[in-house]
Amino acid sequence: MADDFYVVLAGGVGAAKFIEGLVNLVPPELLKIIVNTGDDIELFGLKICPDLDIITYTLANVVDKEKGWGFFDETFNCLSILKKFYNYGWFNLGDKDLAIHLYRTDLLNQGFTKAQATKKISEKLGVLSEIIPMCNESVETYIKTPSETIHFEEYFIKYQCQPEILGVEFKGIENAKPIERVLKFIKKAKRIIICPSNPIVSIGTIVQVPRMKEALVKEKNKIYAISPIIQGTTVKGPADKLLGSLGFNVSSFGVAKYYQDFLGHFIIDNKDRNLKSKIEKLGIKTYCFDTLMTNLEKKRKLAQFVINLK
Ligand code: FO1
């Protein structure tokens, strides 16, 4: 295997936007994308992997670009009937999307691993990059709120990130094993890019898979992360709220502190230029750029900036 490939650590929508820019510059076959599976959830008897699907649909060019998840030109006929039998109507599963969950669930029930099922799905959809779940085992992210402990998707979609966060738990993480070839990829990659995803419940989950952090720490000098925080807030999702609840500074500096052990290079937004020297004191080389990816050109420019850094 030539060592000219990139390892990309990814969550959902923020990662997909960045990767959309990246595949305009780097041949897709040179991307090994390691995806968070802590958002995985079982509903209607089906195994649903939101982040794996967001990345797959984006690279297959079938994603709903406005929402950033699900298929474009989607219908919700099946869900309208399912809602009569279940209380999970808050999770908007489209008809095309359901086909993927049916196929994945069938493969898993036949004994295929999550990584094998992901490969089959992405290949059939014409994806040329390698999309790899962070582990094959079941890990589910739970959010502790003052009244109950709920699945991350429930917190995110049903409760719209409103409840106060008292803690985060990655159920099953102690039994998770990194996929062996992922450790080899981390060692041999030309560069490792951490997407502007939620540092705690997307990247943090991947890093907490046993043996993953040690592998990353050894390659610190070739690890480049893009901050998902601009001037103390996130574009989408509860990253700001989670950082604050867990005692981190709600800023790119807080993200840098969280990544400090394994991060060599950090790209923050031009608007956070004032944080550069403070972050560099953590031993992380810091660069400023426009990180708000509002169109394809901006996604491409950000990706170009990251891959051209020396
Ligand atoms: N996100 C939403 O905001 N609302 C939804 O109803 C929703 C449904 C959904 C169905 C399948 C899927 O693969 C993703 C879906 N997402 C939905 C996105 C997803 O929940 C989140 O963006 C990620 O889990 C956060 O990374």
Short mmCIF file of C-alpha atoms and ligand atoms in Angstrom, two decimals:
data_model
loop_
_atom_site.label_atom_id
_atom_site.label_comp_id
_atom_site.label_asym_id
_atom_site.label_seq_id
_atom_site.Cartn_x
_atom_site.Cartn_y
_atom_site.Cartn_z
CA MET A 1 0.00 0.00 0.00
CA ALA A 2 1.37 3.37 -1.02
CA ASP A 3 1.72 5.76 1.90
CA ASP A 4 0.14 8.66 0.07
CA PHE A 5 -3.29 8.23 1.61
CA TYR A 6 -5.10 10.29 4.21
CA VAL A 7 -6.87 9.12 7.35
CA VAL A 8 -9.90 11.24 8.18
CA LEU A 9 -11.70 11.12 11.55
CA ALA A 10 -15.34 12.04 11.06
CA GLY A 11 -18.69 12.58 12.72
CA GLY A 12 -21.80 13.58 10.76
CA VAL A 13 -22.86 16.77 8.98
CA GLY A 14 -19.79 18.99 9.71
CA ALA A 15 -17.44 16.22 8.61
CA ALA A 16 -19.43 15.52 5.47
CA LYS A 17 -19.19 19.18 4.42
CA PHE A 18 -15.41 19.16 4.82
CA ILE A 19 -15.04 15.80 3.04
CA GLU A 20 -17.13 17.13 0.13
CA GLY A 21 -14.41 19.77 -0.33
CA LEU A 22 -11.61 17.26 0.17
CA VAL A 23 -12.76 14.86 -2.57
CA ASN A 24 -12.54 17.75 -5.02
CA LEU A 25 -8.78 17.83 -4.40
CA VAL A 26 -7.67 14.34 -3.41
CA PRO A 27 -8.61 11.18 -5.35
CA PRO A 28 -11.41 9.59 -3.28
CA GLU A 29 -9.58 6.22 -3.24
CA LEU A 30 -6.89 7.89 -1.10
CA LEU A 31 -9.29 8.61 1.78
CA LYS A 32 -9.70 6.21 4.71
CA ILE A 33 -12.57 7.71 6.68
CA ILE A 34 -12.97 6.50 10.28
CA VAL A 35 -16.49 7.32 11.43
CA ASN A 36 -18.09 7.73 14.85
CA THR A 37 -20.68 5.05 15.60
CA GLY A 38 -21.67 6.31 19.05
CA ASP A 39 -24.82 7.84 17.51
CA ASP A 40 -25.94 4.38 16.33
CA ILE A 41 -29.41 3.48 17.48
CA GLU A 42 -31.84 0.60 17.10
CA LEU A 43 -35.37 1.71 16.18
CA PHE A 44 -38.21 -0.30 14.59
CA GLY A 45 -35.95 -3.36 14.94
CA LEU A 46 -33.45 -1.77 12.53
CA LYS A 47 -29.78 -0.93 13.05
CA ILE A 48 -29.35 2.75 12.18
CA CYS A 49 -25.89 4.33 11.89
CA PRO A 50 -26.52 8.07 11.34
CA ASP A 51 -22.92 9.24 10.92
CA LEU A 52 -21.87 6.35 8.68
CA ASP A 53 -24.91 7.07 6.53
CA ILE A 54 -24.32 10.84 6.34
CA ILE A 55 -20.75 10.28 5.10
CA THR A 56 -21.79 7.49 2.71
CA TYR A 57 -24.72 9.42 1.20
CA THR A 58 -22.56 12.54 0.80
CA LEU A 59 -19.82 10.67 -1.04
CA ALA A 60 -22.41 8.78 -3.11
CA ASN A 61 -23.94 12.14 -4.06
CA VAL A 62 -27.40 11.10 -2.87
CA VAL A 63 -27.55 13.19 0.32
CA ASP A 64 -30.16 15.84 0.98
CA LYS A 65 -27.77 18.78 0.83
CA GLU A 66 -30.09 21.19 2.57
CA LYS A 67 -30.53 19.03 5.69
CA GLY A 68 -27.10 17.38 5.45
CA TRP A 69 -28.53 13.92 6.24
CA GLY A 70 -30.88 11.41 4.56
CA PHE A 71 -31.51 11.01 0.83
CA PHE A 72 -32.54 13.89 -1.41
CA ASP A 73 -35.96 13.70 -3.03
CA GLU A 74 -37.14 11.54 -0.11
CA THR A 75 -40.65 10.44 0.91
CA PHE A 76 -41.85 9.37 4.37
CA ASN A 77 -44.73 6.98 3.58
CA CYS A 78 -43.41 4.04 5.56
CA LEU A 79 -42.75 6.23 8.62
CA SER A 80 -46.31 7.58 8.54
CA ILE A 81 -47.58 4.02 9.11
CA LEU A 82 -44.79 3.06 11.53
CA LYS A 83 -45.85 5.99 13.72
CA LYS A 84 -49.15 4.18 14.35
CA PHE A 85 -47.26 1.36 16.07
CA TYR A 86 -44.22 3.03 17.66
CA ASN A 87 -43.36 6.18 19.61
CA TYR A 88 -40.22 6.89 17.59
CA GLY A 89 -41.85 9.23 15.07
CA TRP A 90 -39.40 11.98 16.11
CA PHE A 91 -36.66 10.18 14.16
CA ASN A 92 -37.39 11.06 10.54
CA LEU A 93 -36.59 7.96 8.55
CA GLY A 94 -37.31 8.33 4.86
CA ASP A 95 -38.36 5.49 2.56
CA LYS A 96 -35.04 5.34 0.66
CA ASP A 97 -33.09 5.63 3.92
CA LEU A 98 -35.13 2.72 5.35
CA ALA A 99 -33.92 0.52 2.50
CA ILE A 100 -30.34 1.02 3.71
CA HIS A 101 -31.28 0.18 7.31
CA LEU A 102 -33.14 -2.95 6.17
CA TYR A 103 -30.12 -4.10 4.16
CA ARG A 104 -27.64 -3.31 6.97
CA THR A 105 -29.79 -5.06 9.57
CA ASP A 106 -30.11 -8.11 7.30
CA LEU A 107 -26.32 -8.22 6.80
CA LEU A 108 -25.65 -7.90 10.54
CA ASN A 109 -28.20 -10.63 11.30
CA GLN A 110 -26.42 -12.87 8.78
CA GLY A 111 -23.19 -12.41 10.75
CA PHE A 112 -21.41 -9.72 8.73
CA THR A 113 -19.57 -7.17 10.87
CA LYS A 114 -20.48 -3.49 10.87
CA ALA A 115 -17.31 -2.76 8.88
CA GLN A 116 -18.22 -5.40 6.27
CA ALA A 117 -21.79 -4.12 6.03
CA THR A 118 -20.52 -0.53 5.66
CA LYS A 119 -18.18 -1.62 2.84
CA LYS A 120 -20.97 -3.43 1.00
CA ILE A 121 -23.36 -0.49 1.31
CA SER A 122 -20.85 2.16 0.27
CA GLU A 123 -19.49 0.10 -2.65
CA LYS A 124 -23.01 -0.58 -3.98
CA LEU A 125 -23.72 3.16 -3.79
CA GLY A 126 -20.58 3.85 -5.84
CA VAL A 127 -18.39 5.33 -3.09
CA LEU A 128 -14.67 5.04 -3.88
CA SER A 129 -13.29 6.12 -0.48
CA GLU A 130 -12.99 3.56 2.29
CA ILE A 131 -15.55 4.29 5.02
CA ILE A 132 -14.78 2.41 8.24
CA PRO A 133 -16.76 2.42 11.50
CA MET A 134 -14.67 3.23 14.58
CA CYS A 135 -15.37 -0.32 15.83
CA ASN A 136 -17.62 -3.29 15.10
CA GLU A 137 -18.96 -3.54 18.63
CA SER A 138 -22.03 -1.65 19.83
CA VAL A 139 -21.22 1.67 21.52
CA GLU A 140 -24.06 4.10 22.26
CA THR A 141 -23.71 7.66 23.50
CA TYR A 142 -26.03 8.66 26.34
CA ILE A 143 -26.61 12.12 27.75
CA LYS A 144 -27.33 12.51 31.44
CA THR A 145 -29.92 15.25 32.03
CA PRO A 146 -31.44 16.36 35.37
CA SER A 147 -34.54 14.15 34.80
CA GLU A 148 -33.24 11.11 32.87
CA THR A 149 -30.37 9.60 30.89
CA ILE A 150 -31.25 9.54 27.19
CA HIS A 151 -29.73 8.35 23.92
CA PHE A 152 -27.81 11.11 22.10
CA GLU A 153 -30.21 11.01 19.11
CA GLU A 154 -33.15 11.51 21.46
CA TYR A 155 -31.36 14.46 23.09
CA PHE A 156 -30.42 15.89 19.70
CA ILE A 157 -33.62 15.39 17.70
CA LYS A 158 -36.54 14.81 20.08
CA TYR A 159 -35.44 17.35 22.70
CA GLN A 160 -33.58 19.65 20.25
CA CYS A 161 -30.54 19.84 22.61
CA GLN A 162 -32.62 21.74 25.19
CA PRO A 163 -32.08 19.78 28.47
CA GLU A 164 -29.17 20.70 30.70
CA ILE A 165 -26.25 18.25 30.29
CA LEU A 166 -24.89 16.69 33.47
CA GLY A 167 -22.65 14.13 31.81
CA VAL A 168 -21.92 11.94 28.79
CA GLU A 169 -21.58 8.18 28.77
CA PHE A 170 -20.32 5.97 25.94
CA LYS A 171 -22.11 2.71 26.76
CA GLY A 172 -20.09 -0.32 25.64
CA ILE A 173 -16.86 1.58 24.89
CA GLU A 174 -14.82 -0.67 27.22
CA ASN A 175 -15.61 -3.67 24.99
CA ALA A 176 -14.90 -1.86 21.74
CA LYS A 177 -11.88 -2.83 19.65
CA PRO A 178 -10.39 -0.72 16.91
CA ILE A 179 -10.46 -2.38 13.53
CA GLU A 180 -6.88 -3.66 13.08
CA ARG A 181 -6.31 -2.08 9.68
CA VAL A 182 -7.32 1.31 11.10
CA LEU A 183 -4.32 1.21 13.47
CA LYS A 184 -2.08 0.40 10.48
CA PHE A 185 -3.63 3.24 8.47
CA ILE A 186 -3.02 5.69 11.32
CA LYS A 187 0.66 4.68 11.39
CA LYS A 188 1.19 4.81 7.63
CA ALA A 189 -1.01 7.72 6.55
CA LYS A 190 0.57 10.73 4.91
CA ARG A 191 -1.64 12.95 7.09
CA ILE A 192 -4.48 12.47 9.59
CA ILE A 193 -7.27 15.01 9.41
CA ILE A 194 -9.78 15.52 12.22
CA CYS A 195 -12.93 17.01 10.70
CA PRO A 196 -14.80 19.95 12.26
CA SER A 197 -17.08 17.53 14.10
CA ASN A 198 -18.34 17.52 17.65
CA PRO A 199 -15.12 17.08 19.71
CA ILE A 200 -16.87 15.17 22.49
CA VAL A 201 -19.59 12.98 21.00
CA SER A 202 -18.05 12.43 17.54
CA ILE A 203 -14.24 12.67 17.68
CA GLY A 204 -14.09 12.00 21.45
CA THR A 205 -15.98 8.74 20.97
CA ILE A 206 -13.56 7.55 18.27
CA VAL A 207 -10.54 8.51 20.40
CA GLN A 208 -11.93 6.62 23.41
CA VAL A 209 -12.03 3.30 21.56
CA PRO A 210 -9.31 1.34 23.40
CA ARG A 211 -5.84 1.64 21.76
CA MET A 212 -6.96 4.45 19.46
CA LYS A 213 -5.60 7.35 21.51
CA GLU A 214 -2.19 5.69 21.97
CA ALA A 215 -1.99 5.15 18.20
CA LEU A 216 -2.83 8.82 17.56
CA VAL A 217 -0.43 10.20 20.19
CA LYS A 218 2.47 8.49 18.35
CA GLU A 219 1.54 10.31 15.12
CA LYS A 220 0.84 13.70 16.71
CA ASN A 221 3.02 15.63 14.24
CA LYS A 222 0.93 14.61 11.25
CA ILE A 223 -2.46 15.21 12.87
CA TYR A 224 -4.41 18.27 11.68
CA ALA A 225 -7.77 19.24 13.20
CA ILE A 226 -10.25 21.87 12.12
CA SER A 227 -12.12 23.55 14.96
CA PRO A 228 -15.92 23.21 14.85
CA ILE A 229 -16.27 26.30 17.08
CA ILE A 230 -16.30 29.88 15.77
CA GLN A 231 -16.43 32.70 18.31
CA GLY A 232 -17.75 30.41 21.04
CA THR A 233 -20.57 28.76 19.09
CA THR A 234 -21.08 25.82 16.75
CA VAL A 235 -22.65 25.99 13.32
CA LYS A 236 -24.80 22.93 14.11
CA GLY A 237 -25.32 20.65 17.10
CA PRO A 238 -24.49 20.87 20.79
CA ALA A 239 -20.66 20.94 20.74
CA ASP A 240 -20.57 24.31 22.53
CA LYS A 241 -23.02 23.17 25.19
CA LEU A 242 -21.19 19.86 25.71
CA LEU A 243 -17.79 21.53 26.07
CA GLY A 244 -19.19 23.94 28.66
CA SER A 245 -21.02 21.22 30.61
CA LEU A 246 -17.86 19.12 30.84
CA GLY A 247 -15.84 22.05 32.17
CA PHE A 248 -14.00 23.04 28.98
CA ASN A 249 -13.70 26.59 27.74
CA VAL A 250 -16.39 27.07 25.07
CA SER A 251 -14.00 28.15 22.32
CA SER A 252 -11.39 26.79 19.94
CA PHE A 253 -9.03 26.95 22.91
CA GLY A 254 -11.33 24.54 24.80
CA VAL A 255 -11.29 22.17 21.80
CA ALA A 256 -7.47 22.41 21.66
CA LYS A 257 -7.25 21.52 25.36
CA TYR A 258 -9.50 18.50 24.74
CA TYR A 259 -7.29 17.36 21.81
CA GLN A 260 -3.99 18.45 23.39
CA ASP A 261 -2.46 14.96 23.91
CA PHE A 262 -2.65 13.93 20.26
CA LEU A 263 -2.95 17.12 18.21
CA GLY A 264 -0.02 18.60 16.29
CA HIS A 265 -1.75 21.21 14.12
CA PHE A 266 -4.99 23.14 14.57
CA ILE A 267 -6.94 25.25 12.09
CA ILE A 268 -9.14 27.84 13.75
CA ASP A 269 -11.35 30.50 12.21
CA ASN A 270 -9.95 33.91 11.27
CA LYS A 271 -12.42 35.40 13.74
CA ASP A 272 -10.67 33.53 16.59
CA ARG A 273 -7.22 34.87 15.64
CA ASN A 274 -6.84 36.25 19.18
CA LEU A 275 -6.69 32.62 20.51
CA LYS A 276 -3.74 31.57 18.29
CA SER A 277 -0.88 32.33 20.72
CA LYS A 278 -2.77 30.87 23.69
CA ILE A 279 -3.33 27.60 21.77
CA GLU A 280 0.29 27.53 20.57
CA LYS A 281 1.40 27.58 24.23
CA LEU A 282 -0.22 24.10 24.45
CA GLY A 283 2.41 22.94 21.92
CA ILE A 284 -0.05 22.89 18.98
CA LYS A 285 0.87 24.73 15.74
CA THR A 286 -2.13 26.93 14.99
CA TYR A 287 -3.31 28.46 11.72
CA CYS A 288 -6.19 30.83 10.93
CA PHE A 289 -8.53 30.46 7.96
CA ASP A 290 -12.18 30.96 7.01
CA THR A 291 -13.71 27.73 8.41
CA LEU A 292 -17.40 28.50 7.77
CA MET A 293 -18.31 26.12 4.92
CA THR A 294 -21.39 27.75 3.42
CA ASN A 295 -20.82 26.63 -0.19
CA LEU A 296 -18.76 24.14 -2.19
CA GLU A 297 -16.06 26.68 -3.04
CA LYS A 298 -15.52 27.46 0.65
CA LYS A 299 -15.41 23.73 1.50
CA ARG A 300 -12.82 23.19 -1.26
CA LYS A 301 -10.71 26.17 -0.15
CA LEU A 302 -10.67 25.01 3.46
CA ALA A 303 -9.68 21.47 2.41
CA GLN A 304 -6.96 22.89 0.15
CA PHE A 305 -5.60 25.02 3.00
CA VAL A 306 -5.45 21.96 5.30
CA ILE A 307 -3.73 19.64 2.84
CA ASN A 308 -1.22 22.28 1.72
CA LEU A 309 0.00 23.12 5.24
CA LYS A 310 3.61 22.12 5.78
N1 FO1 B 1 -31.28 14.77 12.19
C1 FO1 B 1 -32.28 15.59 12.59
O1 FO1 B 1 -32.03 16.72 12.98
N2 FO1 B 1 -33.61 15.14 12.58
C2 FO1 B 1 -33.94 13.90 12.15
O2 FO1 B 1 -35.11 13.53 12.17
C3 FO1 B 1 -32.89 13.03 11.68
C4 FO1 B 1 -33.15 11.76 11.18
C5 FO1 B 1 -32.09 11.00 10.67
C6 FO1 B 1 -32.34 9.77 10.07
C7 FO1 B 1 -31.32 9.01 9.56
C8 FO1 B 1 -30.00 9.49 9.63
O3 FO1 B 1 -29.01 8.75 9.11
C9 FO1 B 1 -29.73 10.71 10.21
C10 FO1 B 1 -30.77 11.49 10.72
N3 FO1 B 1 -30.52 12.74 11.29
C11 FO1 B 1 -31.55 13.52 11.73
C12 FO1 B 1 -29.16 13.26 11.42
C13 FO1 B 1 -28.44 12.73 12.65
O4 FO1 B 1 -29.25 12.37 13.67
C14 FO1 B 1 -27.42 13.71 13.24
O5 FO1 B 1 -27.03 14.74 12.38
C15 FO1 B 1 -26.18 13.01 13.72
O6 FO1 B 1 -26.40 11.88 14.47
C16 FO1 B 1 -25.24 13.94 14.46
O7 FO1 B 1 -24.00 13.64 14.00
#
